[in-house]
Amino acid sequence: MVAATIPQATAKRLPIYYRYLNILADSGKKRVSSTELAEAVKVDSATIRRDFSYFGALGKRGYGYDVESLLEFFKKTLNQDKLTNVALIGVGNLGHALLNFNFHKSNNVRISAAFDINEEITGTIQSGVPIYPMSDMKEQLTVQQIEVVILTVPSSVAQKVTDELTEVGVKGILNFTPLRITVPETVRVQNVDLTNELQTLVYFLDHFGPGK
Ligand code: ATP
């Protein structure tokens, strides 16, 4: 109910708030002011107060926000209680790194299956995750009801693999390939082009220096 009425810009900041509040809770802090939060998450305090007003009357004047109850609220809104199983397609250098990483800082997403064509690794378990051959992909995604996929295959096969993914009802693709994949409207794609990001950073440093 509440989540549906939150503006998109506010919703986008939720994970940032959530992450920081977890740090506060871990360090034993019971309450936090909007000014403190503003400093930590680099969002101005007026925006924070407005954002938080959408979550109900959680702030008290002179007291700040109760860390515990904010966390409870965010957990529900962000669906942190629900575990989402994610598949990784393409266990090359980048795929391996992601398998190793396996989002261990997050308790709501984890890679539970991986796929590759390389027979040297299929049938093995890497970082606790089974690697299946591509010929099993459609079946396994269906059986395991996996709807979110990380794509780390070579660009040359990215579209072909994407087409197969959409055929079995995958709803979200985190695309690490530089290729802009084409998907039907039922699928959401998030592009992460690391080379491009790095080049952008270098470009900005060269042209404008570290200042904003
Ligand atoms: P990267 O660092 O991008 O992961 P890499 O050099 O380790 O690159 P790539 O050639 O990009 O390896 O391939 C990534 C992985 O995708 C490899 O493990 C490869 O076996 C796998 N792969 C190649 N073709 C396919 C395919 N058609 N379907 C699934 N996996 C594939």
PDB file of C-alpha atoms and ligand atoms in Angstrom:
ATOM      1  CA  MET A   1       0.000   0.000   0.000  1.00  0.00           C
ATOM      2  CA  VAL A   2       2.548   2.550   1.182  1.00  0.00           C
ATOM      3  CA  ALA A   3       5.141   1.618  -1.446  1.00  0.00           C
ATOM      4  CA  ALA A   4       2.696   2.297  -4.285  1.00  0.00           C
ATOM      5  CA  THR A   5       2.364   5.956  -3.277  1.00  0.00           C
ATOM      6  CA  ILE A   6       6.102   6.687  -3.011  1.00  0.00           C
ATOM      7  CA  PRO A   7       7.442   8.858  -5.871  1.00  0.00           C
ATOM      8  CA  GLN A   8       9.999   7.148  -8.083  1.00  0.00           C
ATOM      9  CA  ALA A   9      12.806   9.522  -7.116  1.00  0.00           C
ATOM     10  CA  THR A  10      12.197   8.696  -3.457  1.00  0.00           C
ATOM     11  CA  ALA A  11      12.005   4.974  -4.183  1.00  0.00           C
ATOM     12  CA  LYS A  12      15.398   5.149  -5.884  1.00  0.00           C
ATOM     13  CA  ARG A  13      16.943   6.557  -2.717  1.00  0.00           C
ATOM     14  CA  LEU A  14      15.479   3.840  -0.511  1.00  0.00           C
ATOM     15  CA  PRO A  15      18.372   1.378  -0.984  1.00  0.00           C
ATOM     16  CA  ILE A  16      20.872   4.136  -0.119  1.00  0.00           C
ATOM     17  CA  TYR A  17      19.045   4.918   3.110  1.00  0.00           C
ATOM     18  CA  TYR A  18      18.622   1.244   3.843  1.00  0.00           C
ATOM     19  CA  ARG A  19      22.301   0.464   3.454  1.00  0.00           C
ATOM     20  CA  TYR A  20      23.351   3.298   5.731  1.00  0.00           C
ATOM     21  CA  LEU A  21      20.740   2.486   8.377  1.00  0.00           C
ATOM     22  CA  ASN A  22      22.058  -1.070   8.486  1.00  0.00           C
ATOM     23  CA  ILE A  23      25.524   0.292   9.192  1.00  0.00           C
ATOM     24  CA  LEU A  24      24.100   2.448  11.985  1.00  0.00           C
ATOM     25  CA  ALA A  25      22.175  -0.471  13.474  1.00  0.00           C
ATOM     26  CA  ASP A  26      25.292  -2.683  13.340  1.00  0.00           C
ATOM     27  CA  SER A  27      27.253  -0.067  15.227  1.00  0.00           C
ATOM     28  CA  GLY A  28      24.535   0.035  17.889  1.00  0.00           C
ATOM     29  CA  LYS A  29      23.072   3.458  17.071  1.00  0.00           C
ATOM     30  CA  LYS A  30      19.455   3.843  18.146  1.00  0.00           C
ATOM     31  CA  ARG A  31      18.549   7.098  16.453  1.00  0.00           C
ATOM     32  CA  VAL A  32      19.718   9.390  13.704  1.00  0.00           C
ATOM     33  CA  SER A  33      18.903  12.959  12.671  1.00  0.00           C
ATOM     34  CA  SER A  34      18.132  14.004   9.124  1.00  0.00           C
ATOM     35  CA  THR A  35      21.266  16.198   9.197  1.00  0.00           C
ATOM     36  CA  GLU A  36      23.485  13.242  10.114  1.00  0.00           C
ATOM     37  CA  LEU A  37      21.866  11.137   7.428  1.00  0.00           C
ATOM     38  CA  ALA A  38      22.269  13.929   4.883  1.00  0.00           C
ATOM     39  CA  GLU A  39      25.983  14.097   5.584  1.00  0.00           C
ATOM     40  CA  ALA A  40      26.425  10.336   5.287  1.00  0.00           C
ATOM     41  CA  VAL A  41      24.372   9.583   2.194  1.00  0.00           C
ATOM     42  CA  LYS A  42      24.971  12.888   0.383  1.00  0.00           C
ATOM     43  CA  VAL A  43      21.308  13.769   0.003  1.00  0.00           C
ATOM     44  CA  ASP A  44      20.219  17.124   1.450  1.00  0.00           C
ATOM     45  CA  SER A  45      18.307  16.979   4.708  1.00  0.00           C
ATOM     46  CA  ALA A  46      15.163  18.668   3.329  1.00  0.00           C
ATOM     47  CA  THR A  47      14.912  15.918   0.707  1.00  0.00           C
ATOM     48  CA  ILE A  48      15.455  13.287   3.383  1.00  0.00           C
ATOM     49  CA  ARG A  49      12.683  14.748   5.557  1.00  0.00           C
ATOM     50  CA  ARG A  50      10.351  14.887   2.577  1.00  0.00           C
ATOM     51  CA  ASP A  51      11.251  11.334   1.529  1.00  0.00           C
ATOM     52  CA  PHE A  52      10.720  10.075   5.056  1.00  0.00           C
ATOM     53  CA  SER A  53       7.364  11.838   5.304  1.00  0.00           C
ATOM     54  CA  TYR A  54       6.110   9.412   2.658  1.00  0.00           C
ATOM     55  CA  PHE A  55       6.928   6.567   5.021  1.00  0.00           C
ATOM     56  CA  GLY A  56       4.581   7.882   7.727  1.00  0.00           C
ATOM     57  CA  ALA A  57       5.296   9.987  10.821  1.00  0.00           C
ATOM     58  CA  LEU A  58       8.518   8.291  11.795  1.00  0.00           C
ATOM     59  CA  GLY A  59      10.600  11.308  12.824  1.00  0.00           C
ATOM     60  CA  LYS A  60      10.249  13.058  16.192  1.00  0.00           C
ATOM     61  CA  ARG A  61      11.366  16.626  16.704  1.00  0.00           C
ATOM     62  CA  GLY A  62      14.553  16.907  18.728  1.00  0.00           C
ATOM     63  CA  TYR A  63      14.948  13.144  18.682  1.00  0.00           C
ATOM     64  CA  GLY A  64      15.488  12.313  15.034  1.00  0.00           C
ATOM     65  CA  TYR A  65      14.517   9.018  13.508  1.00  0.00           C
ATOM     66  CA  ASP A  66      14.363   5.709  15.258  1.00  0.00           C
ATOM     67  CA  VAL A  67      16.871   3.471  13.441  1.00  0.00           C
ATOM     68  CA  GLU A  68      15.116   0.208  14.310  1.00  0.00           C
ATOM     69  CA  SER A  69      11.655   1.216  13.084  1.00  0.00           C
ATOM     70  CA  LEU A  70      13.044   2.814   9.906  1.00  0.00           C
ATOM     71  CA  LEU A  71      14.888  -0.426   9.160  1.00  0.00           C
ATOM     72  CA  GLU A  72      11.725  -2.435   9.715  1.00  0.00           C
ATOM     73  CA  PHE A  73       9.873  -0.188   7.306  1.00  0.00           C
ATOM     74  CA  PHE A  74      12.575  -0.387   4.630  1.00  0.00           C
ATOM     75  CA  LYS A  75      12.847  -4.139   4.973  1.00  0.00           C
ATOM     76  CA  LYS A  76       9.178  -4.519   4.153  1.00  0.00           C
ATOM     77  CA  THR A  77       9.174  -1.923   1.382  1.00  0.00           C
ATOM     78  CA  LEU A  78      12.301  -3.227  -0.288  1.00  0.00           C
ATOM     79  CA  ASN A  79      11.191  -6.831   0.072  1.00  0.00           C
ATOM     80  CA  GLN A  80      14.390  -7.637   1.934  1.00  0.00           C
ATOM     81  CA  ASP A  81      12.581 -10.523   3.571  1.00  0.00           C
ATOM     82  CA  LYS A  82      12.134 -12.256   0.253  1.00  0.00           C
ATOM     83  CA  LEU A  83      15.098 -14.151  -1.200  1.00  0.00           C
ATOM     84  CA  THR A  84      15.468 -13.780  -4.940  1.00  0.00           C
ATOM     85  CA  ASN A  85      17.442 -16.468  -6.708  1.00  0.00           C
ATOM     86  CA  VAL A  86      19.465 -15.156  -9.615  1.00  0.00           C
ATOM     87  CA  ALA A  87      21.205 -17.048 -12.423  1.00  0.00           C
ATOM     88  CA  LEU A  88      24.522 -16.125 -13.979  1.00  0.00           C
ATOM     89  CA  ILE A  89      25.100 -16.886 -17.657  1.00  0.00           C
ATOM     90  CA  GLY A  90      28.736 -17.038 -18.792  1.00  0.00           C
ATOM     91  CA  VAL A  91      31.322 -18.020 -16.182  1.00  0.00           C
ATOM     92  CA  GLY A  92      34.373 -16.274 -17.701  1.00  0.00           C
ATOM     93  CA  ASN A  93      36.622 -13.848 -15.814  1.00  0.00           C
ATOM     94  CA  LEU A  94      33.857 -11.439 -14.894  1.00  0.00           C
ATOM     95  CA  GLY A  95      31.329 -14.195 -14.259  1.00  0.00           C
ATOM     96  CA  HIS A  96      33.766 -15.924 -11.911  1.00  0.00           C
ATOM     97  CA  ALA A  97      34.350 -12.733  -9.984  1.00  0.00           C
ATOM     98  CA  LEU A  98      30.615 -12.213  -9.560  1.00  0.00           C
ATOM     99  CA  LEU A  99      30.142 -15.819  -8.440  1.00  0.00           C
ATOM    100  CA  ASN A 100      32.846 -15.340  -5.846  1.00  0.00           C
ATOM    101  CA  PHE A 101      31.349 -12.080  -4.713  1.00  0.00           C
ATOM    102  CA  ASN A 102      27.822 -13.485  -4.716  1.00  0.00           C
ATOM    103  CA  PHE A 103      26.366 -10.346  -3.202  1.00  0.00           C
ATOM    104  CA  HIS A 104      27.213 -11.582   0.286  1.00  0.00           C
ATOM    105  CA  LYS A 105      26.477  -8.174   1.771  1.00  0.00           C
ATOM    106  CA  SER A 106      22.897  -8.603   0.722  1.00  0.00           C
ATOM    107  CA  ASN A 107      20.533 -11.057   2.302  1.00  0.00           C
ATOM    108  CA  ASN A 108      17.868 -10.847  -0.363  1.00  0.00           C
ATOM    109  CA  VAL A 109      19.631 -11.741  -3.604  1.00  0.00           C
ATOM    110  CA  ARG A 110      22.034 -14.531  -4.395  1.00  0.00           C
ATOM    111  CA  ILE A 111      23.289 -16.372  -7.443  1.00  0.00           C
ATOM    112  CA  SER A 112      21.916 -19.891  -7.140  1.00  0.00           C
ATOM    113  CA  ALA A 113      22.714 -21.300 -10.586  1.00  0.00           C
ATOM    114  CA  ALA A 114      25.237 -20.590 -13.336  1.00  0.00           C
ATOM    115  CA  PHE A 115      25.429 -21.649 -16.992  1.00  0.00           C
ATOM    116  CA  ASP A 116      28.225 -21.934 -19.547  1.00  0.00           C
ATOM    117  CA  ILE A 117      29.157 -23.813 -22.716  1.00  0.00           C
ATOM    118  CA  ASN A 118      32.664 -24.635 -21.527  1.00  0.00           C
ATOM    119  CA  GLU A 119      32.672 -28.351 -20.721  1.00  0.00           C
ATOM    120  CA  GLU A 120      35.670 -27.944 -18.442  1.00  0.00           C
ATOM    121  CA  ILE A 121      33.542 -26.160 -15.888  1.00  0.00           C
ATOM    122  CA  THR A 122      30.021 -27.455 -16.468  1.00  0.00           C
ATOM    123  CA  GLY A 123      29.010 -30.064 -13.918  1.00  0.00           C
ATOM    124  CA  THR A 124      31.295 -28.478 -11.303  1.00  0.00           C
ATOM    125  CA  ILE A 125      30.445 -26.300  -8.338  1.00  0.00           C
ATOM    126  CA  GLN A 126      32.197 -22.921  -8.153  1.00  0.00           C
ATOM    127  CA  SER A 127      31.945 -20.787  -5.029  1.00  0.00           C
ATOM    128  CA  GLY A 128      29.064 -22.992  -3.924  1.00  0.00           C
ATOM    129  CA  VAL A 129      27.109 -22.488  -7.140  1.00  0.00           C
ATOM    130  CA  PRO A 130      26.436 -25.348  -9.613  1.00  0.00           C
ATOM    131  CA  ILE A 131      27.479 -24.672 -13.223  1.00  0.00           C
ATOM    132  CA  TYR A 132      25.052 -26.203 -15.717  1.00  0.00           C
ATOM    133  CA  PRO A 133      25.594 -26.657 -19.459  1.00  0.00           C
ATOM    134  CA  MET A 134      23.707 -24.196 -21.684  1.00  0.00           C
ATOM    135  CA  SER A 135      21.596 -27.065 -22.985  1.00  0.00           C
ATOM    136  CA  ASP A 136      20.011 -27.237 -19.507  1.00  0.00           C
ATOM    137  CA  MET A 137      19.433 -23.497 -19.168  1.00  0.00           C
ATOM    138  CA  LYS A 138      15.806 -23.188 -20.202  1.00  0.00           C
ATOM    139  CA  GLU A 139      14.777 -26.217 -18.182  1.00  0.00           C
ATOM    140  CA  GLN A 140      16.656 -25.199 -15.036  1.00  0.00           C
ATOM    141  CA  LEU A 141      15.445 -21.602 -15.119  1.00  0.00           C
ATOM    142  CA  THR A 142      11.892 -22.862 -15.368  1.00  0.00           C
ATOM    143  CA  VAL A 143      12.228 -25.537 -12.664  1.00  0.00           C
ATOM    144  CA  GLN A 144      14.050 -23.190 -10.283  1.00  0.00           C
ATOM    145  CA  GLN A 145      11.607 -20.359 -11.109  1.00  0.00           C
ATOM    146  CA  ILE A 146      14.464 -17.948 -11.737  1.00  0.00           C
ATOM    147  CA  GLU A 147      13.335 -14.622 -13.198  1.00  0.00           C
ATOM    148  CA  VAL A 148      16.467 -12.522 -12.798  1.00  0.00           C
ATOM    149  CA  VAL A 149      19.656 -13.167 -14.719  1.00  0.00           C
ATOM    150  CA  ILE A 150      23.158 -11.726 -14.867  1.00  0.00           C
ATOM    151  CA  LEU A 151      24.549 -11.790 -18.388  1.00  0.00           C
ATOM    152  CA  THR A 152      28.337 -12.165 -18.673  1.00  0.00           C
ATOM    153  CA  VAL A 153      28.639 -14.013 -21.990  1.00  0.00           C
ATOM    154  CA  PRO A 154      30.657 -12.664 -24.952  1.00  0.00           C
ATOM    155  CA  SER A 155      28.797  -9.870 -26.844  1.00  0.00           C
ATOM    156  CA  SER A 156      28.674 -12.030 -29.951  1.00  0.00           C
ATOM    157  CA  VAL A 157      26.169 -14.401 -28.306  1.00  0.00           C
ATOM    158  CA  ALA A 158      24.417 -11.938 -25.957  1.00  0.00           C
ATOM    159  CA  GLN A 159      21.333 -11.439 -28.143  1.00  0.00           C
ATOM    160  CA  LYS A 160      20.907 -15.120 -28.864  1.00  0.00           C
ATOM    161  CA  VAL A 161      21.108 -15.985 -25.163  1.00  0.00           C
ATOM    162  CA  THR A 162      18.748 -13.090 -24.328  1.00  0.00           C
ATOM    163  CA  ASP A 163      16.144 -14.443 -26.744  1.00  0.00           C
ATOM    164  CA  GLU A 164      16.266 -17.800 -25.010  1.00  0.00           C
ATOM    165  CA  LEU A 165      15.953 -16.119 -21.626  1.00  0.00           C
ATOM    166  CA  THR A 166      12.847 -14.200 -22.624  1.00  0.00           C
ATOM    167  CA  GLU A 167      11.305 -17.388 -23.989  1.00  0.00           C
ATOM    168  CA  VAL A 168      11.307 -18.898 -20.502  1.00  0.00           C
ATOM    169  CA  GLY A 169       9.845 -15.831 -18.837  1.00  0.00           C
ATOM    170  CA  VAL A 170      12.923 -14.102 -17.406  1.00  0.00           C
ATOM    171  CA  LYS A 171      11.832 -10.639 -16.214  1.00  0.00           C
ATOM    172  CA  GLY A 172      15.100  -8.881 -15.442  1.00  0.00           C
ATOM    173  CA  ILE A 173      18.551  -8.939 -17.023  1.00  0.00           C
ATOM    174  CA  LEU A 174      21.655  -7.329 -15.560  1.00  0.00           C
ATOM    175  CA  ASN A 175      23.612  -6.924 -18.765  1.00  0.00           C
ATOM    176  CA  PHE A 176      27.386  -6.753 -18.363  1.00  0.00           C
ATOM    177  CA  THR A 177      28.020  -7.120 -22.095  1.00  0.00           C
ATOM    178  CA  PRO A 178      28.678  -3.930 -24.085  1.00  0.00           C
ATOM    179  CA  LEU A 179      25.885  -4.973 -26.470  1.00  0.00           C
ATOM    180  CA  ARG A 180      22.551  -3.160 -26.119  1.00  0.00           C
ATOM    181  CA  ILE A 181      20.297  -6.195 -26.106  1.00  0.00           C
ATOM    182  CA  THR A 182      16.773  -6.097 -27.505  1.00  0.00           C
ATOM    183  CA  VAL A 183      13.997  -7.427 -25.277  1.00  0.00           C
ATOM    184  CA  PRO A 184      10.192  -7.415 -25.273  1.00  0.00           C
ATOM    185  CA  GLU A 185       8.374  -4.936 -23.009  1.00  0.00           C
ATOM    186  CA  THR A 186       7.903  -7.618 -20.382  1.00  0.00           C
ATOM    187  CA  VAL A 187      11.629  -7.651 -19.622  1.00  0.00           C
ATOM    188  CA  ARG A 188      13.631  -5.009 -17.828  1.00  0.00           C
ATOM    189  CA  VAL A 189      17.314  -4.567 -18.637  1.00  0.00           C
ATOM    190  CA  GLN A 190      19.915  -2.850 -16.494  1.00  0.00           C
ATOM    191  CA  ASN A 191      23.177  -2.219 -18.348  1.00  0.00           C
ATOM    192  CA  VAL A 192      26.521  -2.300 -16.550  1.00  0.00           C
ATOM    193  CA  ASP A 193      29.281  -1.503 -19.014  1.00  0.00           C
ATOM    194  CA  LEU A 194      32.387  -1.467 -16.819  1.00  0.00           C
ATOM    195  CA  THR A 195      34.751  -0.375 -19.591  1.00  0.00           C
ATOM    196  CA  ASN A 196      32.480   2.511 -20.442  1.00  0.00           C
ATOM    197  CA  GLU A 197      32.168   3.555 -16.792  1.00  0.00           C
ATOM    198  CA  LEU A 198      35.929   3.532 -16.343  1.00  0.00           C
ATOM    199  CA  GLN A 199      36.486   5.513 -19.548  1.00  0.00           C
ATOM    200  CA  THR A 200      33.888   8.056 -18.439  1.00  0.00           C
ATOM    201  CA  LEU A 201      35.674   8.492 -15.120  1.00  0.00           C
ATOM    202  CA  VAL A 202      39.033   8.971 -16.853  1.00  0.00           C
ATOM    203  CA  TYR A 203      37.463  11.425 -19.318  1.00  0.00           C
ATOM    204  CA  PHE A 204      35.978  13.549 -16.550  1.00  0.00           C
ATOM    205  CA  LEU A 205      39.221  13.534 -14.593  1.00  0.00           C
ATOM    206  CA  ASP A 206      41.170  14.585 -17.700  1.00  0.00           C
ATOM    207  CA  HIS A 207      38.764  17.380 -18.602  1.00  0.00           C
ATOM    208  CA  PHE A 208      37.431  18.658 -15.317  1.00  0.00           C
ATOM    209  CA  GLY A 209      39.651  17.247 -12.581  1.00  0.00           C
ATOM    210  CA  PRO A 210      38.301  15.639  -9.423  1.00  0.00           C
ATOM    211  CA  GLY A 211      36.041  18.646  -8.518  1.00  0.00           C
ATOM    212  CA  LYS A 212      32.281  18.520  -9.251  1.00  0.00           C
TER     213      LYS A 212
HETATM  214  P1  ATP B   1      34.879 -11.889 -19.443  1.00  0.00           P
HETATM  215  O1  ATP B   1      35.957 -11.273 -18.657  1.00  0.00           O
HETATM  216  O2  ATP B   1      34.032 -10.937 -20.236  1.00  0.00           O
HETATM  217  O3  ATP B   1      34.032 -12.819 -18.628  1.00  0.00           O
HETATM  218  P2  ATP B   1      36.442 -13.964 -20.724  1.00  0.00           P
HETATM  219  O4  ATP B   1      37.597 -13.642 -21.580  1.00  0.00           O
HETATM  220  O5  ATP B   1      36.695 -14.623 -19.417  1.00  0.00           O
HETATM  221  O6  ATP B   1      35.594 -12.666 -20.603  1.00  0.00           O
HETATM  222  P3  ATP B   1      34.469 -14.555 -22.692  1.00  0.00           P
HETATM  223  O7  ATP B   1      35.038 -15.050 -23.982  1.00  0.00           O
HETATM  224  O8  ATP B   1      33.950 -13.161 -22.642  1.00  0.00           O
HETATM  225  O9  ATP B   1      35.471 -14.888 -21.520  1.00  0.00           O
HETATM  226  O10 ATP B   1      33.328 -15.555 -22.272  1.00  0.00           O
HETATM  227  C1  ATP B   1      32.715 -15.460 -21.015  1.00  0.00           C
HETATM  228  C2  ATP B   1      32.156 -16.825 -20.664  1.00  0.00           C
HETATM  229  O11 ATP B   1      31.031 -17.089 -21.482  1.00  0.00           O
HETATM  230  C3  ATP B   1      33.144 -17.965 -20.890  1.00  0.00           C
HETATM  231  O12 ATP B   1      33.188 -18.773 -19.724  1.00  0.00           O
HETATM  232  C4  ATP B   1      32.570 -18.707 -22.068  1.00  0.00           C
HETATM  233  O13 ATP B   1      32.823 -20.091 -21.970  1.00  0.00           O
HETATM  234  C5  ATP B   1      31.101 -18.407 -21.947  1.00  0.00           C
HETATM  235  N1  ATP B   1      30.379 -18.531 -23.222  1.00  0.00           N
HETATM  236  C6  ATP B   1      30.811 -18.351 -24.479  1.00  0.00           C
HETATM  237  N2  ATP B   1      29.831 -18.544 -25.365  1.00  0.00           N
HETATM  238  C7  ATP B   1      28.730 -18.860 -24.654  1.00  0.00           C
HETATM  239  C8  ATP B   1      27.394 -19.181 -24.983  1.00  0.00           C
HETATM  240  N3  ATP B   1      26.961 -19.211 -26.228  1.00  0.00           N
HETATM  241  N4  ATP B   1      26.561 -19.462 -23.968  1.00  0.00           N
HETATM  242  C9  ATP B   1      26.983 -19.422 -22.699  1.00  0.00           C
HETATM  243  N5  ATP B   1      28.217 -19.137 -22.313  1.00  0.00           N
HETATM  244  C10 ATP B   1      29.085 -18.843 -23.277  1.00  0.00           C
END
